[in-house]
Amino acid sequence: MSEKKKILTITDAEWEVMRVAWATKETTSKEVTDILNEKTEWKSTTVKTLLSRLVDKGMLGTTRKGNKFIYFPLVEERKSIEVLSKEILTKVCSKKVGNVLESIINESQLSFEDIDALESLLKEKRKSAVESVPCNCIKGQCQCHIAR
Ligand SMILES: [Zn+2]
């Protein structure tokens, strides 16, 4: 399975576990259970199931250290976030991508540094901007083809 396909199979619950693995670099099922205890009521058996699914999916590696198992990420956090955010944009008409980005930015709290980075990115994007973005949908999945 490609890295992208692996990432797209992760459930919301598995994502919570991945975040711990990314933050800690290597972790144990006890540590994941303790950390997630703050926002979930998952029992250690639940966490163990999630960890083993992530190992099966190739998202986590595991190795034995003494009498316990250590888990570590096999796919980078940055890559995973990139795949997920691109995935959102494949779900809408390409004409609406601008709107989606606008609402994401609108709902986000940003630092001055973030805004500087976005401003220079947009400036760069202006150089290859088009008059009107072409629709990429099949007929009937967006209003572009419907003349009424
Ligand atoms: Zn369309």
Tab-separated table of C-alpha atoms and ligand atoms in Angstrom:
chain	number	residue	atom	x	y	z
A	1	MET	CA	0.000	0.000	0.000
A	2	SER	CA	1.269	3.481	-0.805
A	3	GLU	CA	1.980	5.864	2.056
A	4	LYS	CA	-0.957	7.988	0.920
A	5	LYS	CA	-3.369	5.030	0.946
A	6	LYS	CA	-2.170	4.008	4.413
A	7	ILE	CA	-2.778	7.495	5.765
A	8	LEU	CA	-6.275	7.634	4.267
A	9	THR	CA	-7.320	4.434	6.069
A	10	ILE	CA	-6.635	5.880	9.532
A	11	THR	CA	-9.785	6.290	11.629
A	12	ASP	CA	-10.354	9.231	13.991
A	13	ALA	CA	-9.511	7.020	16.984
A	14	GLU	CA	-6.305	5.795	15.329
A	15	TRP	CA	-5.371	9.387	14.534
A	16	GLU	CA	-5.493	10.220	18.273
A	17	VAL	CA	-3.002	7.417	18.895
A	18	MET	CA	-0.770	8.522	16.003
A	19	ARG	CA	-0.565	11.998	17.497
A	20	VAL	CA	0.892	10.533	20.685
A	21	ALA	CA	3.347	8.438	18.671
A	22	TRP	CA	4.450	11.506	16.684
A	23	ALA	CA	4.811	13.635	19.802
A	24	THR	CA	6.727	11.072	21.842
A	25	LYS	CA	8.744	9.526	18.941
A	26	GLU	CA	8.452	6.189	20.724
A	27	THR	CA	5.814	5.096	23.151
A	28	THR	CA	4.149	2.195	24.954
A	29	SER	CA	0.501	1.211	25.185
A	30	LYS	CA	0.514	2.312	28.837
A	31	GLU	CA	1.824	5.757	27.940
A	32	VAL	CA	-0.739	6.181	25.127
A	33	THR	CA	-3.545	5.131	27.500
A	34	ASP	CA	-2.341	7.567	30.198
A	35	ILE	CA	-2.000	10.495	27.792
A	36	LEU	CA	-5.332	9.930	26.040
A	37	ASN	CA	-7.052	9.472	29.379
A	38	GLU	CA	-7.411	13.245	29.408
A	39	LYS	CA	-9.793	13.254	26.448
A	40	THR	CA	-11.062	9.699	26.086
A	41	GLU	CA	-12.172	6.926	28.376
A	42	TRP	CA	-10.403	4.246	26.410
A	43	LYS	CA	-9.316	1.211	28.371
A	44	SER	CA	-5.863	-0.239	27.849
A	45	THR	CA	-7.382	-3.058	25.779
A	46	THR	CA	-8.889	-0.485	23.387
A	47	VAL	CA	-5.555	1.295	23.031
A	48	LYS	CA	-3.789	-2.030	22.436
A	49	THR	CA	-6.268	-2.822	19.654
A	50	LEU	CA	-5.709	0.596	18.045
A	51	LEU	CA	-1.932	0.177	18.279
A	52	SER	CA	-2.006	-3.236	16.654
A	53	ARG	CA	-4.273	-1.974	13.847
A	54	LEU	CA	-1.801	0.842	13.206
A	55	VAL	CA	1.023	-1.709	13.093
A	56	ASP	CA	-1.003	-3.801	10.598
A	57	LYS	CA	-1.592	-0.706	8.496
A	58	GLY	CA	2.122	0.071	8.434
A	59	MET	CA	1.696	3.376	10.261
A	60	LEU	CA	3.561	2.205	13.377
A	61	GLY	CA	6.538	-0.054	13.899
A	62	THR	CA	6.968	-2.079	17.055
A	63	THR	CA	9.874	-3.667	18.853
A	64	ARG	CA	10.285	-5.490	22.113
A	65	LYS	CA	12.311	-3.806	24.850
A	66	GLY	CA	12.658	-6.014	27.929
A	67	ASN	CA	9.153	-7.107	28.811
A	68	LYS	CA	7.301	-4.364	26.971
A	69	PHE	CA	6.525	-3.337	23.424
A	70	ILE	CA	7.706	-0.009	22.074
A	71	TYR	CA	5.781	1.663	19.239
A	72	PHE	CA	7.202	4.249	16.859
A	73	PRO	CA	5.821	6.078	13.780
A	74	LEU	CA	6.742	4.809	10.311
A	75	VAL	CA	4.988	7.664	8.509
A	76	GLU	CA	5.770	11.316	9.216
A	77	GLU	CA	3.228	13.627	10.807
A	78	ARG	CA	3.869	16.335	8.230
A	79	LYS	CA	3.249	13.935	5.357
A	80	SER	CA	0.032	12.682	6.977
A	81	ILE	CA	-1.356	16.174	7.488
A	82	GLU	CA	-0.473	17.044	3.912
A	83	VAL	CA	-2.290	13.974	2.554
A	84	LEU	CA	-5.384	14.677	4.677
A	85	SER	CA	-5.635	18.328	3.715
A	86	LYS	CA	-5.226	17.523	0.012
A	87	GLU	CA	-7.905	14.865	0.398
A	88	ILE	CA	-10.438	17.447	1.572
A	89	LEU	CA	-9.889	19.418	-1.618
A	90	THR	CA	-10.541	16.366	-3.812
A	91	LYS	CA	-14.070	16.233	-2.388
A	92	VAL	CA	-15.241	19.537	-3.873
A	93	CYS	CA	-15.504	21.059	-7.340
A	94	SER	CA	-12.163	22.694	-8.187
A	95	LYS	CA	-14.095	25.947	-8.605
A	96	LYS	CA	-14.928	25.827	-4.880
A	97	VAL	CA	-11.404	25.181	-3.600
A	98	GLY	CA	-10.868	28.907	-3.070
A	99	ASN	CA	-13.958	29.024	-0.847
A	100	VAL	CA	-12.797	26.044	1.185
A	101	LEU	CA	-9.394	27.628	1.763
A	102	GLU	CA	-11.085	30.888	2.684
A	103	SER	CA	-13.257	29.242	5.306
A	104	ILE	CA	-10.322	27.282	6.746
A	105	ILE	CA	-8.347	30.508	7.107
A	106	ASN	CA	-11.384	32.350	8.419
A	107	GLU	CA	-11.868	29.810	11.194
A	108	SER	CA	-8.211	29.634	12.209
A	109	GLN	CA	-6.365	31.658	14.787
A	110	LEU	CA	-3.100	32.693	13.146
A	111	SER	CA	0.190	34.164	14.320
A	112	PHE	CA	1.857	37.136	12.573
A	113	GLU	CA	4.382	34.634	11.267
A	114	ASP	CA	1.605	32.464	9.779
A	115	ILE	CA	0.075	35.495	8.096
A	116	ASP	CA	3.421	36.579	6.645
A	117	ALA	CA	3.912	33.087	5.233
A	118	LEU	CA	0.390	33.022	3.754
A	119	GLU	CA	0.793	36.478	2.269
A	120	SER	CA	4.000	35.593	0.487
A	121	LEU	CA	2.509	32.289	-0.666
A	122	LEU	CA	-0.478	34.117	-2.149
A	123	LYS	CA	1.797	36.641	-3.808
A	124	GLU	CA	3.630	33.729	-5.435
A	125	LYS	CA	0.323	32.076	-6.409
A	126	ARG	CA	-0.853	35.266	-8.117
A	127	LYS	CA	1.885	34.736	-10.735
A	128	SER	CA	0.214	31.535	-11.967
A	129	ALA	CA	-3.396	32.533	-11.287
A	130	VAL	CA	-6.074	32.007	-13.962
A	131	GLU	CA	-9.114	34.087	-14.864
A	132	SER	CA	-11.473	31.273	-13.928
A	133	VAL	CA	-10.621	27.828	-12.477
A	134	PRO	CA	-11.993	25.045	-14.691
A	135	CYS	CA	-14.493	22.590	-13.199
A	136	ASN	CA	-13.146	19.037	-12.800
A	137	CYS	CA	-16.416	17.291	-11.941
A	138	ILE	CA	-18.470	14.717	-13.765
A	139	LYS	CA	-21.830	15.955	-15.008
A	140	GLY	CA	-24.406	16.105	-12.234
A	141	GLN	CA	-22.001	16.396	-9.295
A	142	CYS	CA	-21.820	20.162	-9.318
A	143	GLN	CA	-23.832	23.021	-10.737
A	144	CYS	CA	-21.268	23.995	-13.354
A	145	HIS	CA	-22.912	21.815	-16.004
A	146	ILE	CA	-26.463	22.684	-15.159
A	147	ALA	CA	-27.803	25.521	-17.263
A	148	ARG	CA	-31.057	26.754	-15.771
B	1	ZN	ZN	-17.592	21.337	-10.892
